[in-house]
Short mmCIF file of C-alpha atoms in Angstrom, two decimals:
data_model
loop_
_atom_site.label_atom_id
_atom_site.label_comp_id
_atom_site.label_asym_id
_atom_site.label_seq_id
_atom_site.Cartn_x
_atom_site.Cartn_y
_atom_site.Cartn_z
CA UNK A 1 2.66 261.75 250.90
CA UNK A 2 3.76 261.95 247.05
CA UNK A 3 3.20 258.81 245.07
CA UNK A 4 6.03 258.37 242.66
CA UNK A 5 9.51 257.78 244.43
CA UNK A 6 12.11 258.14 241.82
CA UNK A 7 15.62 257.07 242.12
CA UNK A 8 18.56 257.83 241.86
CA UNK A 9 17.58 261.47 242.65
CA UNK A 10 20.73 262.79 241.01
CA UNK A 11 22.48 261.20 237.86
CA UNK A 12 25.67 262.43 236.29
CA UNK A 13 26.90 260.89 233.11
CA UNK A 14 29.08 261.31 229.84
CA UNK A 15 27.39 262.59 226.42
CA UNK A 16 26.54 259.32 224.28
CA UNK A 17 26.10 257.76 227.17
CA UNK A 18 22.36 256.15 228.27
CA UNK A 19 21.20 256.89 231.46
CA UNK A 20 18.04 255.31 233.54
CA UNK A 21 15.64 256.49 235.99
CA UNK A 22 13.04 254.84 238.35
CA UNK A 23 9.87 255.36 239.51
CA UNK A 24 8.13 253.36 242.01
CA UNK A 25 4.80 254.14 243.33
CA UNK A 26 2.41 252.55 245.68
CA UNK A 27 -1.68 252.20 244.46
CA UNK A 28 -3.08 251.44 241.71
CA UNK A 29 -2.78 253.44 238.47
CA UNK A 30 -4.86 254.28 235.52
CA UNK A 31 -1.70 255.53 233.67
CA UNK A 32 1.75 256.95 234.37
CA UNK A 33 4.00 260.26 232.98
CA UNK A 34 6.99 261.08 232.56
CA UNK A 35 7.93 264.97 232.99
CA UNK A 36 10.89 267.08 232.22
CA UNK A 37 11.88 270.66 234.05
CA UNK A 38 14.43 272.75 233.29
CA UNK A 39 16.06 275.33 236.15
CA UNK A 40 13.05 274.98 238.33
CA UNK A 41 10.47 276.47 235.89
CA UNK A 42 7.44 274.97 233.92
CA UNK A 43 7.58 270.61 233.11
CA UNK A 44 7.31 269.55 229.82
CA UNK A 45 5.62 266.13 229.13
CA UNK A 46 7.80 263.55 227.66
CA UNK A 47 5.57 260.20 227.74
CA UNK A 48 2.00 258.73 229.00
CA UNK A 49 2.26 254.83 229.34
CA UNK A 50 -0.95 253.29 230.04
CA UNK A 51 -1.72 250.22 232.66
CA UNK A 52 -2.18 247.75 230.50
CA UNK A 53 0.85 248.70 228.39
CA UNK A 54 4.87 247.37 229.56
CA UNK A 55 7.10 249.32 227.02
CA UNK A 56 6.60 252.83 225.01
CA UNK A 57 8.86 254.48 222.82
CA UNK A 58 9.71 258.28 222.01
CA UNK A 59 12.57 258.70 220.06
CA UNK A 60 15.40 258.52 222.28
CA UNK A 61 13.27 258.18 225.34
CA UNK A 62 12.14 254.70 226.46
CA UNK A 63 9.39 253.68 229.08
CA UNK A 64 8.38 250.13 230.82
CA UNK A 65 6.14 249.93 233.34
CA UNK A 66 6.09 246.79 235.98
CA UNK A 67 2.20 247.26 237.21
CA UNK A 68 3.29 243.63 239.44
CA UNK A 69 6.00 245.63 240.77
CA UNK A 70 4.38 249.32 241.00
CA UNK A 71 7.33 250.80 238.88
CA UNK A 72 8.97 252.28 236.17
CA UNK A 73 11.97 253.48 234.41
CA UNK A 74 12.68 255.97 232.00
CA UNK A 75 15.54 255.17 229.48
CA UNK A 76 17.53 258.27 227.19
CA UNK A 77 19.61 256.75 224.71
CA UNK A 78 22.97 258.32 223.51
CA UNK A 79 22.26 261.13 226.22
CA UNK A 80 23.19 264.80 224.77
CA UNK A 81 24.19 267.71 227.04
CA UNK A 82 21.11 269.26 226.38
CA UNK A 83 19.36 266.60 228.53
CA UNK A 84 20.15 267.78 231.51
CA UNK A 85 17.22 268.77 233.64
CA UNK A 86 15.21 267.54 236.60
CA UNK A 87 13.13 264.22 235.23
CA UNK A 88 9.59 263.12 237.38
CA UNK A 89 7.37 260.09 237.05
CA UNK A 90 3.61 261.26 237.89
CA UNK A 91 1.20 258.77 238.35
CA UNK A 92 -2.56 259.02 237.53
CA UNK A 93 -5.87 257.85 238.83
CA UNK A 94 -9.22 258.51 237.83
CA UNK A 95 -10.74 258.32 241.23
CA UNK A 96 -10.07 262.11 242.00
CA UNK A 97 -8.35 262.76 239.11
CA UNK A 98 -4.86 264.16 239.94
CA UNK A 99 -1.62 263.62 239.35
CA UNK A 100 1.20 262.73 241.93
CA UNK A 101 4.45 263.11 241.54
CA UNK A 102 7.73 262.05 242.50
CA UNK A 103 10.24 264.06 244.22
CA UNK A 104 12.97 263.71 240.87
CA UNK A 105 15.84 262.90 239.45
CA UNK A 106 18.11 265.32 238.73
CA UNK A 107 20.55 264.66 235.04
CA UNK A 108 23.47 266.12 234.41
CA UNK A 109 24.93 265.25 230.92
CA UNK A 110 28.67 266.44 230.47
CA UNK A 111 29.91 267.24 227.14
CA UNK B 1 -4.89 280.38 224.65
CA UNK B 2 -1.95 277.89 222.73
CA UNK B 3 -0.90 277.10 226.33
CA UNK B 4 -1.34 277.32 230.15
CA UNK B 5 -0.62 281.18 230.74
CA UNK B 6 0.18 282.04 234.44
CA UNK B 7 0.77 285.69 236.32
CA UNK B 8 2.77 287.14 238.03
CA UNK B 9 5.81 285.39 236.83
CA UNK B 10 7.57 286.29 239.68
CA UNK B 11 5.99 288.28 242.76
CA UNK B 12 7.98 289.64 245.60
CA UNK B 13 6.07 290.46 248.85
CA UNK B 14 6.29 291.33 252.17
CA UNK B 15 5.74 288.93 255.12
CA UNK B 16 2.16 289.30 255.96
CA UNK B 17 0.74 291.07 252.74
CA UNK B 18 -1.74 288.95 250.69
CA UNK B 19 -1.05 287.67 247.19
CA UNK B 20 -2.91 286.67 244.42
CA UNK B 21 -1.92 284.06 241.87
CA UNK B 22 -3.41 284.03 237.81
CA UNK B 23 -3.95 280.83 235.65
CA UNK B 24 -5.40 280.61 232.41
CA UNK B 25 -5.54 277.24 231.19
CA UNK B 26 -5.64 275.92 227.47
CA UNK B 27 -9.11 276.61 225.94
CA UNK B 28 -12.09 274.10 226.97
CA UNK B 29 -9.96 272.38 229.44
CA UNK B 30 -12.12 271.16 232.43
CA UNK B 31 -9.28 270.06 234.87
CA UNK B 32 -6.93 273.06 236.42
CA UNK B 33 -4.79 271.92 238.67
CA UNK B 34 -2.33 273.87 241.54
CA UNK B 35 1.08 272.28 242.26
CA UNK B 36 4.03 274.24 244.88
CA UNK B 37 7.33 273.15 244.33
CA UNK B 38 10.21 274.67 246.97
CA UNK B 39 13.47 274.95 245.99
CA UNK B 40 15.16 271.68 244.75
CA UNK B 41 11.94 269.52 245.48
CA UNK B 42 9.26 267.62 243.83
CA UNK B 43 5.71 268.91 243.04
CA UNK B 44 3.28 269.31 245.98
CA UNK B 45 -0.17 268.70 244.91
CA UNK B 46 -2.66 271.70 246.66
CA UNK B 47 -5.79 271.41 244.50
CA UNK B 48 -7.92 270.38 241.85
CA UNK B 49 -10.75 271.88 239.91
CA UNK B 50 -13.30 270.00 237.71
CA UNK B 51 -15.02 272.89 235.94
CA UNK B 52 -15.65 275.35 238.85
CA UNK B 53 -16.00 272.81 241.80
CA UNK B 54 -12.61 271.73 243.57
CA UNK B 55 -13.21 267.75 244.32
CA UNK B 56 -9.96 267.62 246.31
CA UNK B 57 -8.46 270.46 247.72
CA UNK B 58 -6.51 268.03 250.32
CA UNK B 59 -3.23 269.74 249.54
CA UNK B 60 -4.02 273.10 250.40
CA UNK B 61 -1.24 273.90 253.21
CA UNK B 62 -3.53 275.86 255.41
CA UNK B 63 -6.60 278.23 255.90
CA UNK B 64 -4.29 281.01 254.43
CA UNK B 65 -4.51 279.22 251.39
CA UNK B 66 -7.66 279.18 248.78
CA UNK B 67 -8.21 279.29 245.33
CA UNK B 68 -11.24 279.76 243.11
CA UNK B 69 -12.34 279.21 239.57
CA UNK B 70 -14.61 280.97 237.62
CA UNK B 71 -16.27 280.50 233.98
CA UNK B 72 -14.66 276.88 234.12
CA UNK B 73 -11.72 279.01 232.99
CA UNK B 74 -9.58 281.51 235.18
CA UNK B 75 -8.57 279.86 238.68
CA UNK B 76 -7.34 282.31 241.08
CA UNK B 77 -4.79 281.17 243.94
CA UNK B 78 -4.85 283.50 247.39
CA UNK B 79 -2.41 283.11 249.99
CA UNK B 80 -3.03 285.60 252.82
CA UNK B 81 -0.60 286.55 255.51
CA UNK B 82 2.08 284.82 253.81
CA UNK B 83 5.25 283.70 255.52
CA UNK B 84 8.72 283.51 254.50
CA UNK B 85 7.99 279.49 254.03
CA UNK B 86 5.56 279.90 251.45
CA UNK B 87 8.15 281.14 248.93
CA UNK B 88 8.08 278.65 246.41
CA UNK B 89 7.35 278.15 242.43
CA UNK B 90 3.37 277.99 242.34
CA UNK B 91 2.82 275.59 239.27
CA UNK B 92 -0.75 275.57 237.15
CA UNK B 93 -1.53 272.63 234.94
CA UNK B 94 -4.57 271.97 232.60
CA UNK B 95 -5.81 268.91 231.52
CA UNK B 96 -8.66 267.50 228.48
CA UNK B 97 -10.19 264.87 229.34
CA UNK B 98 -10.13 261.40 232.09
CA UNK B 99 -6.25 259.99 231.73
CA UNK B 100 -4.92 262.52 228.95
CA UNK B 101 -1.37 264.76 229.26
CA UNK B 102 -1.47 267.21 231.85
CA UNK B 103 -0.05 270.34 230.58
CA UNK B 104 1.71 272.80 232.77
CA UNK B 105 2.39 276.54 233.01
CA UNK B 106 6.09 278.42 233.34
CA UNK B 107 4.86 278.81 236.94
CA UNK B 108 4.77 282.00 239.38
CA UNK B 109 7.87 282.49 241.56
CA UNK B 110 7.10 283.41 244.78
CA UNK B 111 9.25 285.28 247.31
CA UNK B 112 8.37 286.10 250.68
CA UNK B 113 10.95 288.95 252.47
#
């Protein structure tokens, strides 16, 4: 079964506004992503937050991690129409070496 | 290459028929990676190459499924037989080194008729 659970997975907000996404996930991590796709195509990699960190920053994109809790959220500030696209958390292990990832959330910024 | 190059981008086929599936990953990356991702649905993880070995290929579907690597570059993915449920995006990533950014490819549409 995928690792990252992401909620909500659909999100529908006003230009300017913020909006937030979670990620939970359930073992131990040795960092975790954050990925954008647009119309069902390649994913484009937004953020790495490591295990030992709690909060990253990427211009309008902000990341905290809860290892205690075995989540995340992903913050866009003053959200632009352009954001809108399908976000997933993917969570990484050395042991094997993938990445898992979450089933989505899907953004729709209105102008 | 400047990024993860992958071919066909989009490959029609008949139920049944075989089907091969191109990645070229990003210049002296060891990790390739496969991912399938059906319409409106996360990434499903089918395997994982370390140089030319596969240390998990736990995802692969079923026997119809394989996928090689060669040259610790170009990783082939076959799907013989297919079905009309294998249409899906097939999605290559490449990756550095332990823990770094896994970068990904446009992806190869798949459509089974």
């Amino acid at each position: 079964s995928q690792q990252g659970e992401e909620d909500p997975q659909a999100l529908s907000i006003q230009e300017g506004e913020n909006a937030t996404m979670n990620c939970s996930y359930k073992t131990s991590i040795n960092n975790l992503q954050w990925y954008r796709q647009n119309s069902g195509r390649g994913l484009v990699h937004l953020i790495l937050i490591r295990s030992n960190e709690r909060e990253k920053h990427s211009g309008r994109l902000r990341v905290t991690l809860d290892t205690s809790k075995k989540s995340s959220s992903l913050l866009i500030t003053a959200s632009r129409a352009a954001d809108t696209a399908s976000y997933f958390c993917a969570t990484y292990r050395n042991q094997g070496g993938k990445l898992i990832f979450g089933q989505g959330t899907e953004l729709s910024v209105k102008p | 290459g400047a990024g993860v190059s992958q071919s066909p981008s989009n490959k029609v086929t008949e139920k049944g028929k075989d089907v091969e599936l191109r990645c070229d990953p990003i210049s002296g990356h060891t990790a390739l990676y496969w991912y399938r991702q059906s319409l409106g649905q996360g990434l499903e993880f089918l395997i994982y190459f370390q140089g030319n070995s596969a240390p998990d290929k736990s995802g692969l579907p079923s026997d119809r499924f394989s996928a090689e690597r060669t040259g610790g570059s170009v990783s082939t993915l076959t799907i013989q037989r297919t079905q009309q449920e294998d249409s899906a995006v097939y999605l290559c990533a490449s990756r550095g080194g332990a823990g770094n950014t896994i970068y990904f490819g446009e992806g190869s549409w798949l459509t089974v008729v």
